[in-house]
Amino acid sequence: MNSVTVLDHPLVTHKLAILRDENTASPAFRKTLLELGHVMSWPVFSHLNVANTEIKTPMEKTTEAVLVYPFPCIVSILRAGNGMADALSAALPEAPIGYIGMQRNADTHLAEPYFKKLPDQIQDRQIILVDPMLATGSSGVQAADFLKRDGAKNILFVCLVAAPEGIEYFHKQHADIPIITAALDRELDENAYILPGLGDAGDRIYGTK
Ligand code: URA
């Protein structure tokens, strides 16, 4: 309950520093996000369920811990989640990818859903829900609500940067969902951007403004 893991590793902090740097342009941002996602896939996927399964090598029979069926899935909160989903998917191509569309209302700063497309058997899969920025927590909470409404029972939330306010709100609504983040930042500003943060993740990934 209320589990938060902040990844503390030189590769994580080094790549995060590149992402935070305002001089990192979109192509380098995307490349570094992909690299950081690869690094994060190790701790993120360490939670996956496995079962000992008999395998026959060319030499003899053995048992190996193999992912259980149905395979885990990745669910990306559009649009910034896609960068992380791509990176995690490279490490686990067996995982189908679902999408939940959320957009932030510029006045209220609250997330509003506009799209959902999920893999089948969502209720039986381990779900890696990804969104780089856990700011107010509103998108993450609504996405988790969506998933639970469809029967999801086993969700892990993965982000790059989290604000204390977002973690508190997320866990007030979904105490059962562990959070893994590359960084826990100081606070939100008056426009609900994370400080020090990295700016608008979607704009920086896709070069939009
Ligand atoms: N979304 C972002 O992309 N950045 C923030 O700092 C907060 C929300």
GROMACS .gro file of C-alpha atoms and ligand atoms in nm:
model
  217
    1MET     CA    1   0.000   0.000   0.000
    2ASN     CA    2   0.120   0.354  -0.086
    3SER     CA    3   0.442   0.220  -0.235
    4VAL     CA    4   0.669   0.477  -0.405
    5THR     CA    5   1.004   0.375  -0.552
    6VAL     CA    6   1.240   0.653  -0.659
    7LEU     CA    7   1.508   0.505  -0.881
    8ASP     CA    8   1.852   0.602  -0.760
    9HIS     CA    9   2.109   0.509  -1.022
   10PRO     CA   10   2.378   0.709  -1.206
   11LEU     CA   11   2.235   0.616  -1.546
   12VAL     CA   12   1.892   0.739  -1.440
   13THR     CA   13   2.010   1.072  -1.296
   14HIS     CA   14   2.250   1.133  -1.586
   15LYS     CA   15   1.984   1.080  -1.851
   16LEU     CA   16   1.727   1.271  -1.651
   17ALA     CA   17   1.967   1.567  -1.636
   18ILE     CA   18   1.977   1.567  -2.018
   19LEU     CA   19   1.595   1.563  -2.030
   20ARG     CA   20   1.569   1.844  -1.774
   21ASP     CA   21   1.816   2.066  -1.962
   22GLU     CA   22   1.626   2.337  -2.153
   23ASN     CA   23   1.892   2.319  -2.428
   24THR     CA   24   1.806   1.958  -2.513
   25ALA     CA   25   1.610   1.975  -2.838
   26SER     CA   26   1.337   1.732  -2.938
   27PRO     CA   27   1.548   1.476  -3.132
   28ALA     CA   28   1.795   1.437  -2.843
   29PHE     CA   29   1.508   1.444  -2.594
   30ARG     CA   30   1.336   1.152  -2.771
   31LYS     CA   31   1.659   0.954  -2.796
   32THR     CA   32   1.743   1.006  -2.428
   33LEU     CA   33   1.388   0.923  -2.321
   34LEU     CA   34   1.419   0.595  -2.507
   35GLU     CA   35   1.751   0.520  -2.336
   36LEU     CA   36   1.612   0.609  -1.994
   37GLY     CA   37   1.308   0.391  -2.058
   38HIS     CA   38   1.539   0.102  -2.137
   39VAL     CA   39   1.723   0.154  -1.808
   40MET     CA   40   1.394   0.179  -1.619
   41SER     CA   41   1.258  -0.139  -1.776
   42TRP     CA   42   1.481  -0.345  -1.546
   43PRO     CA   43   1.321  -0.230  -1.213
   44VAL     CA   44   0.977  -0.185  -1.372
   45PHE     CA   45   0.962  -0.539  -1.506
   46SER     CA   46   1.110  -0.691  -1.193
   47HIS     CA   47   0.749  -0.703  -1.065
   48LEU     CA   48   0.621  -0.933  -1.337
   49ASN     CA   49   0.468  -1.269  -1.245
   50VAL     CA   50   0.657  -1.577  -1.360
   51ALA     CA   51   0.600  -1.950  -1.330
   52ASN     CA   52   0.859  -2.223  -1.342
   53THR     CA   53   0.823  -2.388  -1.681
   54GLU     CA   54   0.995  -2.691  -1.826
   55ILE     CA   55   1.219  -2.617  -2.127
   56LYS     CA   56   1.423  -2.857  -2.337
   57THR     CA   57   1.757  -2.712  -2.438
   58PRO     CA   58   1.961  -2.887  -2.710
   59MET     CA   59   2.141  -3.053  -2.415
   60GLU     CA   60   1.873  -3.154  -2.161
   61LYS     CA   61   1.553  -3.060  -1.981
   62THR     CA   62   1.554  -2.770  -1.736
   63THR     CA   63   1.307  -2.533  -1.575
   64GLU     CA   64   1.303  -2.158  -1.621
   65ALA     CA   65   1.094  -1.874  -1.474
   66VAL     CA   66   0.872  -1.767  -1.766
   67LEU     CA   67   0.613  -1.488  -1.785
   68VAL     CA   68   0.261  -1.612  -1.711
   69TYR     CA   69  -0.022  -1.584  -1.962
   70PRO     CA   70  -0.192  -1.350  -2.044
   71PHE     CA   71   0.121  -1.142  -2.079
   72PRO     CA   72   0.149  -0.806  -1.904
   73CYS     CA   73   0.045  -0.502  -2.099
   74ILE     CA   74   0.164  -0.146  -2.118
   75VAL     CA   75  -0.095   0.131  -2.110
   76SER     CA   76   0.016   0.473  -2.227
   77ILE     CA   77  -0.156   0.792  -2.122
   78LEU     CA   78  -0.155   0.995  -2.443
   79ARG     CA   79   0.035   1.160  -2.565
   80ALA     CA   80   0.350   1.193  -2.353
   81GLY     CA   81   0.320   0.834  -2.227
   82ASN     CA   82   0.401   0.703  -2.574
   83GLY     CA   83   0.772   0.780  -2.543
   84MET     CA   84   0.799   0.565  -2.233
   85ALA     CA   85   0.568   0.297  -2.372
   86ASP     CA   86   0.793   0.261  -2.678
   87ALA     CA   87   1.102   0.221  -2.461
   88LEU     CA   88   0.942  -0.037  -2.230
   89SER     CA   89   0.795  -0.218  -2.527
   90ALA     CA   90   1.143  -0.259  -2.677
   91ALA     CA   91   1.237  -0.461  -2.367
   92LEU     CA   92   0.911  -0.660  -2.369
   93PRO     CA   93   0.763  -0.675  -2.722
   94GLU     CA   94   0.526  -0.951  -2.604
   95ALA     CA   95   0.329  -0.690  -2.409
   96PRO     CA   96   0.035  -0.541  -2.597
   97ILE     CA   97  -0.001  -0.165  -2.567
   98GLY     CA   98  -0.320   0.015  -2.473
   99TYR     CA   99  -0.390   0.387  -2.493
  100ILE     CA  100  -0.589   0.623  -2.278
  101GLY     CA  101  -0.632   0.977  -2.404
  102MET     CA  102  -0.634   1.254  -2.145
  103GLN     CA  103  -0.607   1.623  -2.203
  104ARG     CA  104  -0.551   1.895  -1.951
  105ASN     CA  105  -0.814   2.165  -1.925
  106ALA     CA  106  -0.607   2.486  -1.942
  107ASP     CA  107  -0.832   2.666  -1.691
  108THR     CA  108  -0.903   2.400  -1.429
  109HIS     CA  109  -0.576   2.205  -1.485
  110LEU     CA  110  -0.786   1.890  -1.448
  111ALA     CA  111  -0.753   1.597  -1.685
  112GLU     CA  112  -1.039   1.517  -1.919
  113PRO     CA  113  -1.065   1.176  -2.091
  114TYR     CA  114  -1.130   1.164  -2.467
  115PHE     CA  115  -1.008   0.820  -2.587
  116LYS     CA  116  -0.958   0.463  -2.466
  117LYS     CA  117  -0.834   0.151  -2.648
  118LEU     CA  118  -0.719  -0.140  -2.434
  119PRO     CA  119  -0.600  -0.498  -2.496
  120ASP     CA  120  -0.842  -0.782  -2.417
  121GLN     CA  121  -0.829  -0.974  -2.086
  122ILE     CA  122  -0.737  -0.651  -1.910
  123GLN     CA  123  -0.871  -0.795  -1.584
  124ASP     CA  124  -0.613  -1.077  -1.589
  125ARG     CA  125  -0.307  -0.884  -1.699
  126GLN     CA  126  -0.041  -0.702  -1.503
  127ILE     CA  127  -0.068  -0.346  -1.627
  128ILE     CA  128   0.220  -0.100  -1.654
  129LEU     CA  129   0.050   0.240  -1.674
  130VAL     CA  130   0.289   0.505  -1.804
  131ASP     CA  131   0.287   0.884  -1.804
  132PRO     CA  132   0.617   1.075  -1.773
  133MET     CA  133   0.488   1.350  -1.544
  134LEU     CA  134   0.289   1.283  -1.225
  135ALA     CA  135   0.193   1.645  -1.159
  136THR     CA  136  -0.151   1.696  -1.001
  137GLY     CA  137  -0.213   1.323  -1.036
  138SER     CA  138  -0.544   1.390  -1.207
  139SER     CA  139  -0.463   1.208  -1.538
  140GLY     CA  140  -0.313   0.910  -1.361
  141VAL     CA  141  -0.607   0.880  -1.123
  142GLN     CA  142  -0.861   0.898  -1.405
  143ALA     CA  143  -0.668   0.648  -1.616
  144ALA     CA  144  -0.650   0.407  -1.322
  145ASP     CA  145  -1.025   0.462  -1.263
  146PHE     CA  146  -1.087   0.368  -1.629
  147LEU     CA  147  -0.876   0.054  -1.601
  148LYS     CA  148  -1.038  -0.058  -1.275
  149ARG     CA  149  -1.385   0.003  -1.422
  150ASP     CA  150  -1.287  -0.250  -1.689
  151GLY     CA  151  -1.186  -0.499  -1.418
  152ALA     CA  152  -0.810  -0.430  -1.391
  153LYS     CA  153  -0.674  -0.553  -1.059
  154ASN     CA  154  -0.300  -0.534  -1.096
  155ILE     CA  155  -0.161  -0.195  -1.198
  156LEU     CA  156   0.182  -0.036  -1.162
  157PHE     CA  157   0.221   0.335  -1.236
  158VAL     CA  158   0.552   0.442  -1.395
  159CYS     CA  159   0.666   0.799  -1.449
  160LEU     CA  160   0.983   1.002  -1.498
  161VAL     CA  161   0.917   1.290  -1.262
  162ALA     CA  162   0.667   1.303  -0.978
  163ALA     CA  163   0.552   1.595  -0.763
  164PRO     CA  164   0.473   1.531  -0.395
  165GLU     CA  165   0.121   1.669  -0.455
  166GLY     CA  166   0.063   1.419  -0.737
  167ILE     CA  167   0.182   1.123  -0.535
  168GLU     CA  168  -0.037   1.222  -0.242
  169TYR     CA  169  -0.349   1.263  -0.458
  170PHE     CA  170  -0.280   0.948  -0.660
  171HIS     CA  171  -0.238   0.735  -0.350
  172LYS     CA  172  -0.541   0.891  -0.181
  173GLN     CA  173  -0.746   0.751  -0.471
  174HIS     CA  174  -0.544   0.438  -0.554
  175ALA     CA  175  -0.340   0.329  -0.251
  176ASP     CA  176  -0.306  -0.020  -0.402
  177ILE     CA  177  -0.109   0.100  -0.708
  178PRO     CA  178   0.268   0.118  -0.658
  179ILE     CA  179   0.449   0.411  -0.822
  180ILE     CA  180   0.794   0.388  -0.976
  181THR     CA  181   0.953   0.719  -1.069
  182ALA     CA  182   1.296   0.829  -1.189
  183ALA     CA  183   1.273   1.142  -0.971
  184LEU     CA  184   1.067   1.299  -0.695
  185ASP     CA  185   1.070   1.676  -0.745
  186ARG     CA  186   0.996   1.969  -0.513
  187GLU     CA  187   0.650   2.102  -0.591
  188LEU     CA  188   0.399   2.225  -0.848
  189ASP     CA  189   0.387   2.584  -0.966
  190GLU     CA  190   0.065   2.788  -0.997
  191ASN     CA  191   0.001   2.636  -1.343
  192ALA     CA  192   0.048   2.280  -1.215
  193TYR     CA  193   0.388   2.235  -1.377
  194ILE     CA  194   0.647   2.040  -1.182
  195LEU     CA  195   0.945   2.230  -1.030
  196PRO     CA  196   1.226   2.188  -1.121
  197GLY     CA  197   1.068   1.940  -1.366
  198LEU     CA  198   1.150   1.933  -1.734
  199GLY     CA  199   0.874   2.150  -1.881
  200ASP     CA  200   0.594   2.012  -2.094
  201ALA     CA  201   0.694   1.652  -2.165
  202GLY     CA  202   0.463   1.614  -2.467
  203ASP     CA  203   0.589   1.932  -2.631
  204ARG     CA  204   0.951   1.839  -2.567
  205ILE     CA  205   0.909   1.485  -2.705
  206TYR     CA  206   0.722   1.588  -3.017
  207GLY     CA  207   0.868   1.933  -3.079
  208THR     CA  208   0.531   2.109  -3.049
  209LYS     CA  209   0.448   2.422  -2.859
  210URA     N1  210   0.284   1.784  -1.756
  210URA     C1  211   0.407   1.811  -1.808
  210URA     O1  212   0.435   1.775  -1.921
  210URA     N2  213   0.494   1.880  -1.732
  210URA     C2  214   0.468   1.920  -1.606
  210URA     O2  215   0.554   1.980  -1.542
  210URA     C3  216   0.341   1.890  -1.554
  210URA     C4  217   0.251   1.822  -1.631
   0.00000   0.00000   0.00000
